[in-house]
Coordinates of C-alpha atoms in Angstrom, one line a residue:
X1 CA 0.0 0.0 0.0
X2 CA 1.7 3.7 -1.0
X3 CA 2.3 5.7 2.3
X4 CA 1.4 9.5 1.6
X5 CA 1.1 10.9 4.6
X6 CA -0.5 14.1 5.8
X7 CA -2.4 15.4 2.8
X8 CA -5.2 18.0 1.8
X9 CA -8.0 19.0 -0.8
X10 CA -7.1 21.1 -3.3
X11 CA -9.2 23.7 -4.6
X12 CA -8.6 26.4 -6.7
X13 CA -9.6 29.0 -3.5
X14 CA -7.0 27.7 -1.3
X15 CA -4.1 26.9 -4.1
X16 CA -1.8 29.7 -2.6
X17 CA -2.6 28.4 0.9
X18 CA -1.8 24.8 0.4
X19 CA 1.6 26.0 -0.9
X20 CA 2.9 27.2 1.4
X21 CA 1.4 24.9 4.7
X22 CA 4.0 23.1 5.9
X23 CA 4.2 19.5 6.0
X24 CA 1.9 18.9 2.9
X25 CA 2.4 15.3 1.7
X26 CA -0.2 14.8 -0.8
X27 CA -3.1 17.0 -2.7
X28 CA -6.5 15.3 -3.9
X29 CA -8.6 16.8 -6.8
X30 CA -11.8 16.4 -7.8
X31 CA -11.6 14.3 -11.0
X32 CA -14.3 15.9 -12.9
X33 CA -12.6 19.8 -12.3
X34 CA -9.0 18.9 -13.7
X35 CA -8.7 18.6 -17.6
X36 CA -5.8 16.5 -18.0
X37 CA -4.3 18.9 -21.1
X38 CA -5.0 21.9 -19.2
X39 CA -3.6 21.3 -15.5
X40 CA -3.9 24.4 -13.3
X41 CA -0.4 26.2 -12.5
X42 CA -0.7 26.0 -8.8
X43 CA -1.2 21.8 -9.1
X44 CA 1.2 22.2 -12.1
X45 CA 3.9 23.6 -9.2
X46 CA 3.2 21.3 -6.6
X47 CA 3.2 18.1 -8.4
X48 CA 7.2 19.4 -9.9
X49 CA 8.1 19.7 -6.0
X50 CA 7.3 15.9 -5.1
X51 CA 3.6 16.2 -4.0
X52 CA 1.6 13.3 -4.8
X53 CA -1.8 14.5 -6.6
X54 CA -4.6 11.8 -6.3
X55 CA -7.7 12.3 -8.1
X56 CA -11.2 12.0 -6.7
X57 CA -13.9 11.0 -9.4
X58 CA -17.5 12.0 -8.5
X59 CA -19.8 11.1 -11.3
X60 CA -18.6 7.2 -12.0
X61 CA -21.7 6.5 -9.8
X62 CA -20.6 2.3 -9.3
X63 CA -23.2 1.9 -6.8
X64 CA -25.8 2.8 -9.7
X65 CA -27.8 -0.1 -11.0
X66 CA -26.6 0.9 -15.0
X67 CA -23.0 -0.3 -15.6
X68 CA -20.5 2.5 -15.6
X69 CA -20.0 4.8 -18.6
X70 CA -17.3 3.9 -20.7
X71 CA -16.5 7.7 -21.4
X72 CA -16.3 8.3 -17.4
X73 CA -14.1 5.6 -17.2
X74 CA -11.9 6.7 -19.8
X75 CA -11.7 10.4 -18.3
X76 CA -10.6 9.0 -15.2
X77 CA -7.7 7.5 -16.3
X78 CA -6.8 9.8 -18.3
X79 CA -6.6 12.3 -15.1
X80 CA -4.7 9.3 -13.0
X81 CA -2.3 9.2 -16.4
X82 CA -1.9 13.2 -16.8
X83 CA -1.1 13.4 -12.7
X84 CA 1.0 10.7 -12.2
X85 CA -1.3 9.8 -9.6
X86 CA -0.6 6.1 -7.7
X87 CA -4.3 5.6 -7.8
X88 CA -7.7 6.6 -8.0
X89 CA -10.8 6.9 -5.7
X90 CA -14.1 7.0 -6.4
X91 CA -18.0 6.8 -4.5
X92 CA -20.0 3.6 -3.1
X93 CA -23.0 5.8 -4.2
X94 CA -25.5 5.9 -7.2
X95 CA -25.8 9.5 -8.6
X96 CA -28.0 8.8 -11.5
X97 CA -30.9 6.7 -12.1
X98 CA -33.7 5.8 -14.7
X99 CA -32.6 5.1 -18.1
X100 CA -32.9 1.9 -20.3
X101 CA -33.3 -0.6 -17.7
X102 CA -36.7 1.1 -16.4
X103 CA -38.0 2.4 -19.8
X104 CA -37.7 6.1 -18.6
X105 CA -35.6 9.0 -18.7
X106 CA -32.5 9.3 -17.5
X107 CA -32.5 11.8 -14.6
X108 CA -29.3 12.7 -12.1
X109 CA -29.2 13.1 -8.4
X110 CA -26.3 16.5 -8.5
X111 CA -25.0 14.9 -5.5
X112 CA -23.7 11.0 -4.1
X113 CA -26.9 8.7 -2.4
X114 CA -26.7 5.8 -0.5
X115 CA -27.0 2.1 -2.1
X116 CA -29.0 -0.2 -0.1
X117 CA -26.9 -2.8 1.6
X118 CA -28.9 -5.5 0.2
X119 CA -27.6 -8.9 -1.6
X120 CA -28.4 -7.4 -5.5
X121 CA -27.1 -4.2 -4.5
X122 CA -23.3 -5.7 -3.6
X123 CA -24.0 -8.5 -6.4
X124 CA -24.1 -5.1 -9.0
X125 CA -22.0 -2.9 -6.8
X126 CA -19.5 -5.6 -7.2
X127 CA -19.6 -6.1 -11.0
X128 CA -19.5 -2.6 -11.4
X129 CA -15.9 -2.3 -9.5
X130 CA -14.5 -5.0 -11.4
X131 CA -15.1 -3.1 -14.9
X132 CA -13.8 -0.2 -13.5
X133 CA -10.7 -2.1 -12.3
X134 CA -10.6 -3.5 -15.5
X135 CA -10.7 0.3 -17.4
X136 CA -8.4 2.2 -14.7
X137 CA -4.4 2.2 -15.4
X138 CA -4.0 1.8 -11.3
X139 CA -5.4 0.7 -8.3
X140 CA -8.9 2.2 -7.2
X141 CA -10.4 2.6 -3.9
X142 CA -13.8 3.4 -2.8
X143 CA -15.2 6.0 0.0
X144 CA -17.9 5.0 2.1
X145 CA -20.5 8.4 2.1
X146 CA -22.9 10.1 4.5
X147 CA -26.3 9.8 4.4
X148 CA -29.4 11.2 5.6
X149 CA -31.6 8.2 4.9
X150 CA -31.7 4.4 5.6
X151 CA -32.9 1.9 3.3
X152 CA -35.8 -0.3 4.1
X153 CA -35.1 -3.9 4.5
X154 CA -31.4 -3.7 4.7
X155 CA -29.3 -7.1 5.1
X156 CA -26.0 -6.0 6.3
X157 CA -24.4 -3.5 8.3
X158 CA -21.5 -1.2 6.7
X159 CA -19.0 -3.3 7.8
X160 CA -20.5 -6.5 6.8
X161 CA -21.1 -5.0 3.1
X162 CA -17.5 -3.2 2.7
X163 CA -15.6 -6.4 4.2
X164 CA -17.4 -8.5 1.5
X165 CA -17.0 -5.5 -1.0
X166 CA -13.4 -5.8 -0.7
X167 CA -13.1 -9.7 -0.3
X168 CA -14.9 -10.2 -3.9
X169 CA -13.0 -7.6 -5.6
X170 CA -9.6 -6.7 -3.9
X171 CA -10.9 -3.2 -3.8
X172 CA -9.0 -1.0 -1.3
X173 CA -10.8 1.3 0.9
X174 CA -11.3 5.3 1.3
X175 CA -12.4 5.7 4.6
X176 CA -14.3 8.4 5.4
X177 CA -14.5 9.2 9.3
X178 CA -16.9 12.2 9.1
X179 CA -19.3 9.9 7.2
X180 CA -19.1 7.5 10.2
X181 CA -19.8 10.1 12.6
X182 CA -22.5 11.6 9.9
X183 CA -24.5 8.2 9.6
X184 CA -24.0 7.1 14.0
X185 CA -26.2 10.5 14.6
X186 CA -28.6 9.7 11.3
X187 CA -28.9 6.7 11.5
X188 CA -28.2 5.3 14.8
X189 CA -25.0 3.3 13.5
X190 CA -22.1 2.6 15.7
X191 CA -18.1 3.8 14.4
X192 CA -16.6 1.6 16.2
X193 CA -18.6 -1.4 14.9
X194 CA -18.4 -0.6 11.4
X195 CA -14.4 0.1 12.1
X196 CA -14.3 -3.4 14.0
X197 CA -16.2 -5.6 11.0
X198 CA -14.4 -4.0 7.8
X199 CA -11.0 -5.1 6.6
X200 CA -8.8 -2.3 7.8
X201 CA -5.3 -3.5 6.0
X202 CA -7.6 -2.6 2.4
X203 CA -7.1 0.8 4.0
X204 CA -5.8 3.3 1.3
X205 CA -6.1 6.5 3.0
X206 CA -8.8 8.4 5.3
X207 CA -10.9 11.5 4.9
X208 CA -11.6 13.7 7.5
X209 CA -14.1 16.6 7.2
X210 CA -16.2 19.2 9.2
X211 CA -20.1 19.0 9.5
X212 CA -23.0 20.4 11.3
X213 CA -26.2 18.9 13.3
X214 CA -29.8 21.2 12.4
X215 CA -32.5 19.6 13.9
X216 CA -31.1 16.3 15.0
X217 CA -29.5 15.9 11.3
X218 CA -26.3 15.8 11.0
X219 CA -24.7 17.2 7.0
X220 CA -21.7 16.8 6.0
X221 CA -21.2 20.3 5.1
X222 CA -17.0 20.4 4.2
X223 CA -17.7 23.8 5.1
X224 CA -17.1 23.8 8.7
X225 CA -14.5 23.2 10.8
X226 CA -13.5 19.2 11.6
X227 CA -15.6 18.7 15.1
X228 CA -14.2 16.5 18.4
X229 CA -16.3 13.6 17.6
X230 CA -15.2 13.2 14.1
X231 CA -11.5 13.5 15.5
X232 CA -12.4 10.8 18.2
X233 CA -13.4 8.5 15.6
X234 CA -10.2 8.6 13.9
X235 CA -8.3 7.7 16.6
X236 CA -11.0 4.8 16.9
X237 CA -9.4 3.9 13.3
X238 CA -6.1 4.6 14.5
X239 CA -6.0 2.8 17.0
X240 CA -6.6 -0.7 14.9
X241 CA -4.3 0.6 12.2
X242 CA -2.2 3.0 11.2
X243 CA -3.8 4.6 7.6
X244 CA -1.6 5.5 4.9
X245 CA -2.6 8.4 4.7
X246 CA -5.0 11.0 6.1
X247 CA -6.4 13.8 3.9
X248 CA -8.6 17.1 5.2
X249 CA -11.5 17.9 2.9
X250 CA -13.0 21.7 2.8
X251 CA -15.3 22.6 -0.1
X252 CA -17.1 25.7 0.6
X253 CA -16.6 28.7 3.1
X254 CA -12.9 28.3 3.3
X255 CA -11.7 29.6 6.4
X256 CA -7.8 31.3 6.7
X257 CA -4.4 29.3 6.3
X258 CA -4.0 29.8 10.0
X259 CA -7.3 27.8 10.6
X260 CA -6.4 25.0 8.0
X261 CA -2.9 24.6 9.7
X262 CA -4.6 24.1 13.1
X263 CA -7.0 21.3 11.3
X264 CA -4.2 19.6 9.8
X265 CA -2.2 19.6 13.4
X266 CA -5.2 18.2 15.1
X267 CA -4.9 15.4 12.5
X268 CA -1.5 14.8 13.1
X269 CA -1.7 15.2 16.5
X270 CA -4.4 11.9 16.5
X271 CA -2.4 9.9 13.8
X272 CA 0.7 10.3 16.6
X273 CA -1.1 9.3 19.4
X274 CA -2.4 6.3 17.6
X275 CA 1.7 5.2 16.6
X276 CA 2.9 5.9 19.7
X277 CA 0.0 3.9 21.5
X278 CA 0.7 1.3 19.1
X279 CA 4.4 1.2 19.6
X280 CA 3.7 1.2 23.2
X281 CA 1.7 -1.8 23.1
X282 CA 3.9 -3.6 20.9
X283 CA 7.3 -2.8 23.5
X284 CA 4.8 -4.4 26.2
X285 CA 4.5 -7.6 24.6
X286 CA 8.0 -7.6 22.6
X287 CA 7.0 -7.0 19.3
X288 CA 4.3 -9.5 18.8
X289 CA 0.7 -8.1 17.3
X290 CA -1.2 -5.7 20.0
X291 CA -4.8 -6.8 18.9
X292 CA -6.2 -5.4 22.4
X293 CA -4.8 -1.7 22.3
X294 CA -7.4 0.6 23.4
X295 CA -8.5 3.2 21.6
X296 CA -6.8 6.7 22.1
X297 CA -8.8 9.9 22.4
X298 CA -8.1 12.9 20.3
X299 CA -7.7 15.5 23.4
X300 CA -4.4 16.7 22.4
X301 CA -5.8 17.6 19.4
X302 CA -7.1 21.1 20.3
X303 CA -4.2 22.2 21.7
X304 CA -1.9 21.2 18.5
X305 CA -4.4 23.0 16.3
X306 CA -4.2 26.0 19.1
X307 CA -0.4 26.0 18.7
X308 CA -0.5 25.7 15.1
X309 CA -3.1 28.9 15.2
X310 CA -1.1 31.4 17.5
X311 CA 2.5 30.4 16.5
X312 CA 3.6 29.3 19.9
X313 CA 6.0 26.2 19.9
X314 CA 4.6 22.7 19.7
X315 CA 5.8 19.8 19.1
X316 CA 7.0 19.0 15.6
X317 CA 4.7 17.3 13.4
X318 CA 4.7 13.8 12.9
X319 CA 4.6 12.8 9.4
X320 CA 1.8 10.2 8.8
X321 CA 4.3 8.1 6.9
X322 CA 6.8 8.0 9.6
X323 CA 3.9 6.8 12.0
X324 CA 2.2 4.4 10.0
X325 CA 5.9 3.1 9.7
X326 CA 6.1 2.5 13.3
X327 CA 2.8 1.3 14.0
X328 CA 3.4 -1.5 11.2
X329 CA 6.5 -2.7 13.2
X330 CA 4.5 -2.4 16.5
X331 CA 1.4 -4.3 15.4
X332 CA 3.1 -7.1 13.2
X333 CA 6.8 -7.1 14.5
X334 CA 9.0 -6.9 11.0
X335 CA 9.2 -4.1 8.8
X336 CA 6.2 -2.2 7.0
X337 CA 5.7 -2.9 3.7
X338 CA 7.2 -1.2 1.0
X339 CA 5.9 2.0 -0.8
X340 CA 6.0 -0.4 -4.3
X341 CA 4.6 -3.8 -2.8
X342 CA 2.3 -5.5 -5.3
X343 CA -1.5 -5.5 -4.1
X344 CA -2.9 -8.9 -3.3
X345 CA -3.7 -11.5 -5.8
X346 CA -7.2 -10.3 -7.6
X347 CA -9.9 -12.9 -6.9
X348 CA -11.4 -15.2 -9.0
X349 CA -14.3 -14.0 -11.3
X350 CA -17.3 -14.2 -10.3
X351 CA -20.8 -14.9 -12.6
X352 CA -22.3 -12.1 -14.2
X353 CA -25.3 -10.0 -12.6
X354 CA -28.3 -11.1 -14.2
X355 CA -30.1 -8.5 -15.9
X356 CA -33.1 -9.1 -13.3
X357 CA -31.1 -7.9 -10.4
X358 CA -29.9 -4.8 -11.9
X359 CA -33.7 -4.3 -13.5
X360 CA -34.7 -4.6 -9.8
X361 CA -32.0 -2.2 -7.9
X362 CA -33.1 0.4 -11.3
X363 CA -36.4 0.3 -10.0
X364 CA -35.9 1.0 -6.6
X365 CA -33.3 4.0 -6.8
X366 CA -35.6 5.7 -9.5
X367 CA -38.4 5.2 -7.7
X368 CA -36.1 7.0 -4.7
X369 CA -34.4 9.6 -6.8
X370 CA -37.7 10.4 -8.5
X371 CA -39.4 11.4 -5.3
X372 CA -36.5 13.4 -3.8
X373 CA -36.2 15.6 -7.4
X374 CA -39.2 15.2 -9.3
X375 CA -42.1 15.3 -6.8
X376 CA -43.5 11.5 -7.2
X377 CA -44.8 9.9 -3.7
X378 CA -42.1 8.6 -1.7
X379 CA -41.6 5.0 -2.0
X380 CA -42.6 2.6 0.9
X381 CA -40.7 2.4 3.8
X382 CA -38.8 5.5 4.0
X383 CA -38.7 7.9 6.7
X384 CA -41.3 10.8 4.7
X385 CA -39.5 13.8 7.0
X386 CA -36.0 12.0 6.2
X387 CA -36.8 12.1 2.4
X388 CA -37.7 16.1 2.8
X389 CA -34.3 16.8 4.3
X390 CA -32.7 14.8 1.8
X391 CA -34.7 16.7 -0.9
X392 CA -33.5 20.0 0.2
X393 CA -30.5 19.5 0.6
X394 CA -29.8 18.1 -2.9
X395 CA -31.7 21.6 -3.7
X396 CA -29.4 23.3 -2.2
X397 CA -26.5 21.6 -3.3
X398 CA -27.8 21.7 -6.7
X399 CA -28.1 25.6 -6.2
X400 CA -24.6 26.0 -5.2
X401 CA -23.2 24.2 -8.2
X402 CA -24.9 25.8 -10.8
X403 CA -23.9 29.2 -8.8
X404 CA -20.2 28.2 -9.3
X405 CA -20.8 27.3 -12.6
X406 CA -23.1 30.0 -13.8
X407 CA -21.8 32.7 -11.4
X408 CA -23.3 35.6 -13.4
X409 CA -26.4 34.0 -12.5
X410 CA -26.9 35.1 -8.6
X411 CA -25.2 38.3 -9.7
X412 CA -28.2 38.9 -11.7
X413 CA -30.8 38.0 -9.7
X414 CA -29.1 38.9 -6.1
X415 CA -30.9 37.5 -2.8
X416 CA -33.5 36.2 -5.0
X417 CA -31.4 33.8 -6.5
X418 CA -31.8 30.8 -4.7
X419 CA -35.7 31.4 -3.5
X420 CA -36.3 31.4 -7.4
X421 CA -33.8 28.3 -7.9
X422 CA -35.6 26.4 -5.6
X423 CA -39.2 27.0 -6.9
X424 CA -37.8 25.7 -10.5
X425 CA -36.1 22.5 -9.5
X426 CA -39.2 21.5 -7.7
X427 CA -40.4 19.0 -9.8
X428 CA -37.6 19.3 -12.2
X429 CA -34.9 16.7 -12.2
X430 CA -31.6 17.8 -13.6
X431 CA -30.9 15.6 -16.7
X432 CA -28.5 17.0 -19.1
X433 CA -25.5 18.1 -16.3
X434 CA -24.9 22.1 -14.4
X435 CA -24.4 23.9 -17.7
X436 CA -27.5 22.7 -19.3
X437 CA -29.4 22.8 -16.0
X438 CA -28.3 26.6 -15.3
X439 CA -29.8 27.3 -18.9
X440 CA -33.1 25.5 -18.2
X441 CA -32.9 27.6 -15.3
X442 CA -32.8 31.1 -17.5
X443 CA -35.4 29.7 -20.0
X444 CA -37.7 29.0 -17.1
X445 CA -37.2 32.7 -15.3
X446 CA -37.6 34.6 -18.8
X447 CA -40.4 32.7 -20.0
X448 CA -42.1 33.1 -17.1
X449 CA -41.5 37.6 -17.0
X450 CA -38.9 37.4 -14.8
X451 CA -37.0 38.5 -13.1
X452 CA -38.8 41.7 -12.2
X453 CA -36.9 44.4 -13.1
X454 CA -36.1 45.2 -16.2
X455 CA -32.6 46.2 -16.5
X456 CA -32.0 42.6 -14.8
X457 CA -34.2 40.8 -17.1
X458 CA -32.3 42.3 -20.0
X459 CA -29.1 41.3 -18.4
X460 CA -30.5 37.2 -18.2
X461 CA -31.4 37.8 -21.7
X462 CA -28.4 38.5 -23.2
X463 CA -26.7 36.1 -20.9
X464 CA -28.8 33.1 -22.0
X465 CA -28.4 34.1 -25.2
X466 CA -24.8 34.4 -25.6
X467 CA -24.9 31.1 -24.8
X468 CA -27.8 29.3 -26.3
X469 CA -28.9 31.4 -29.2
X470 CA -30.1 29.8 -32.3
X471 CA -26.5 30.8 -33.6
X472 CA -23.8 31.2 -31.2
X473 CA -23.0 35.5 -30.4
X474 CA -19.6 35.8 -31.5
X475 CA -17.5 35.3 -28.2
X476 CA -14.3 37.4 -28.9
X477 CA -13.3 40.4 -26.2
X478 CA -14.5 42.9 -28.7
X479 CA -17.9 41.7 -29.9
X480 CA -18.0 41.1 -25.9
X481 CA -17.2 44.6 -24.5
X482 CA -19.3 45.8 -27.6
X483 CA -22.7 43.6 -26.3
X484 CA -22.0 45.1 -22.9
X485 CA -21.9 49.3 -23.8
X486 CA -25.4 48.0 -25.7
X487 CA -26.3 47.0 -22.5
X488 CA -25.7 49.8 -20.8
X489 CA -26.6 52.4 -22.4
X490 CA -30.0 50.8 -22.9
X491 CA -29.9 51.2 -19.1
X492 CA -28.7 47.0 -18.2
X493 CA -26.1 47.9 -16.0

């Protein structure tokens, strides 16, 4: 397994930051935002000073009941190619549903749902990985994600479904320890269970992200800071191995470089307490495996991150590397393996999902997706208040996308924005991607006389049609500036 160490997401907000924090190991990127011919200058940099760049596909959907896209598959390792990346990670989530096997249209999701942890789900989920082990250039592993909403009838916990997961397909693991805390306050499930049933050696390297609880629900926000009880179950994980590496994720509301630095020390300061606990153990019983380590809390934690906040001295990080290193040798007595050490032998194949099964899982997650973005009656056995959360938030989510996309679009329409996103996805599924989606959007407010002033209508005008016109608007700086003195002087500003 490749040891990376203390690493980070990167985002184009925080590029200056994340060069020059100290101790950065390793850089993830979402998949979907990197073209492999145009790679940004700031990931460009890093990569030429040693920094391992792993990227993070969102879209591949392999918990889906449809087989993965050929085309996705191909982008992806294309991105693994173009970064020299040592492997690739992807959801255990379906994204997208309809299509041929239910005789409907295709609609997406904007955002990763939970599969059920049923027999035909793993039978498909596990078919799926396979072909996209098959179509990737190296290794992949696979996130377990948070959810707002349980499954009726399910037949295995998530450490029953992962272990087997990984024992049909050799698939490593992305462990995500916010989506463990996320899913032990939504759903009642237990950390340390699903840490104690799952295969923690198929451990490629562990998230750890900020959340917050609104009325009993818990979201996994990446927007706020990482919380105590998300800390304390990676020291849970920890202390029954020592991960390979350990990545911070923050997507929205990115806080200052001081703040990030204090995050990344709390990590370190939990991934240290877990290798020295381990080594501790293993000195008591003279090197053989220490199986009955307790757990370590993450209470150092806050004052690392303090330290790392106000610039008074404290102790020097830890690389995760150098930990894992020593943990190895505590837990197993002889000398971790190496950076380069071939993955286990891939297990035999398996028959082929019959079309039934996936025709069955199609059913249910479009009967699902369809009532959390189209407005059909929920499906039975679902929690109905669950299912409104779940809605909203994929809403908003939804919104926020097509904001970063389209970002002219809440310019124009100001606090209004989102109110008047909201009452046109309702009922709306999104089923041609963000760009197409934020046009819909224009189409629906201008065919409908708004929005209500007239210089902003004008401006929505022109913007939808410099984009969707029946003939493209010439696009060059000074047709451009040319369109926007019209503008204004017809009183658009």
């Amino acid at each position: 397994m490749v040891r990376l160490g203390t690493g980070i997401g990167w985002r184009p907000e925080i590029a200056d930051d994340i060069a020059r924090l100290p101790g950065i190991d390793w850089v993830e990127v979402v998949a979907e935002n990197i073209c492999p011919d145009h790679v940004p200058d700031a990931l460009r940099l890093l990569r030429e000073r040693g920094t391992t760049v792993v990227p993070h596909g969102v879209s591949l959907g392999l918990g889906g009941a449809e087989r993965p896209e050929p085309g996705r598959l191909r982008a992806l390792a294309e991105r693994a190619e173009a970064l020299g990346s040592p492997l690739v990670t992807e959801h255990i989530a379906f994204v997208r549903a309809g299509g041929p096997l239910t005789a409907s249209p295709s609609i997406e999701a904007g955002h990763l749902l939970p599969v059920p942890r049923t027999r035909d789900a793993l039978d498909v989920l596990c078919e799926n990985v396979r072909i996209a082990q098959d179509a990737l250039p190296v290794p992949l592993a696979v996130e377990n994600i948070a959810a707002l909403i349980s499954w009726p009838g399910e037949e295995m916990t998530e450490g029953q479904f992962l272990a087997e997961l990984v024992e049909r397909t050799g698939v490593r693991l992305l462990i995500d320890v916010a989506n463990l805390h996320t899913n032990h306050v939504n759903r009642g499930e237990d950390p340390a269970k699903a840490l104690d049933e799952l295969p923690t050696s198929a451990i490629a390297y562990v998230h750890v992200a900020g959340g917050v609880e609104k009325d009993g629900v818990w979201h996994d926000s990446h927007a706020h800071p990482v919380t105590q009880p998300v800390l304390d179950v990676l020291a849970e994980l920890c202390a029954r191995t020592a991960p390979p590496g350990v990545l911070l994720e923050r997507d929205e509301d990115f806080p200052a470089a001081g703040e990030l630095a204090g995050e990344l020390a709390a990590i370190r300061a939990v991934t240290a307490a877990g290798a020295a606990g381990a080594a501790e153990a293993g000195m008591a019983t003279a090197g053989t495996a220490a199986g009955s380590a307790k757990p370590v809390t993450a209470a150092g934690a806050a004052e690392a991150a303090t330290a790392a906040r106000t610039g008074d001295e404290a102790p020097a990080p830890v690389r995760a590397s150098a930990a894992a290193d020593e943990a190895d040798e505590a837990r197993t007595g002889a000398d971790a393996p190496a950076a380069d050490a071939p993955a286990p032998e891939a297990p035999l194949p398996e028959v082929p999902v019959p079309d039934a099964v996936r025709e069955r899982l199609a059913l249910a997650q479009t009967a699902l997706l369809s009532a959390l973005v189209g407005g059909t009656p929920p499906p039975e056995g679902f929690d109905r208040r669950r299912l409104r959360v779940q809605s909203a938030a994929l809403t908003a989510k939804r919104a926020s996308v097509i904001a970063k996309v389209a970002p002219e679009l809440p310019e124009i329409l100001g606090t209004g924005y989102r109110p008047a996103f909201a009452r046109y996805a309702e009922g709306r599924p999104m089923t041609g991607g963000y760009r197409r989606d934020a046009l819909s959007f224009a189409e629906h407010l201008l065919a409908d006389g708004r929005p209500d002033g007239s210089a902003a209508r004008r401006r929505l005008t022109l913007w939808w049609q410099e984009r969707s016109g029946p003939a493209p608007l010439p696009s060059h700086p000074a047709a451009r500036f040319a369109r926007r003195v019209r503008l204004a002087l017809s009183g658009g500003r």
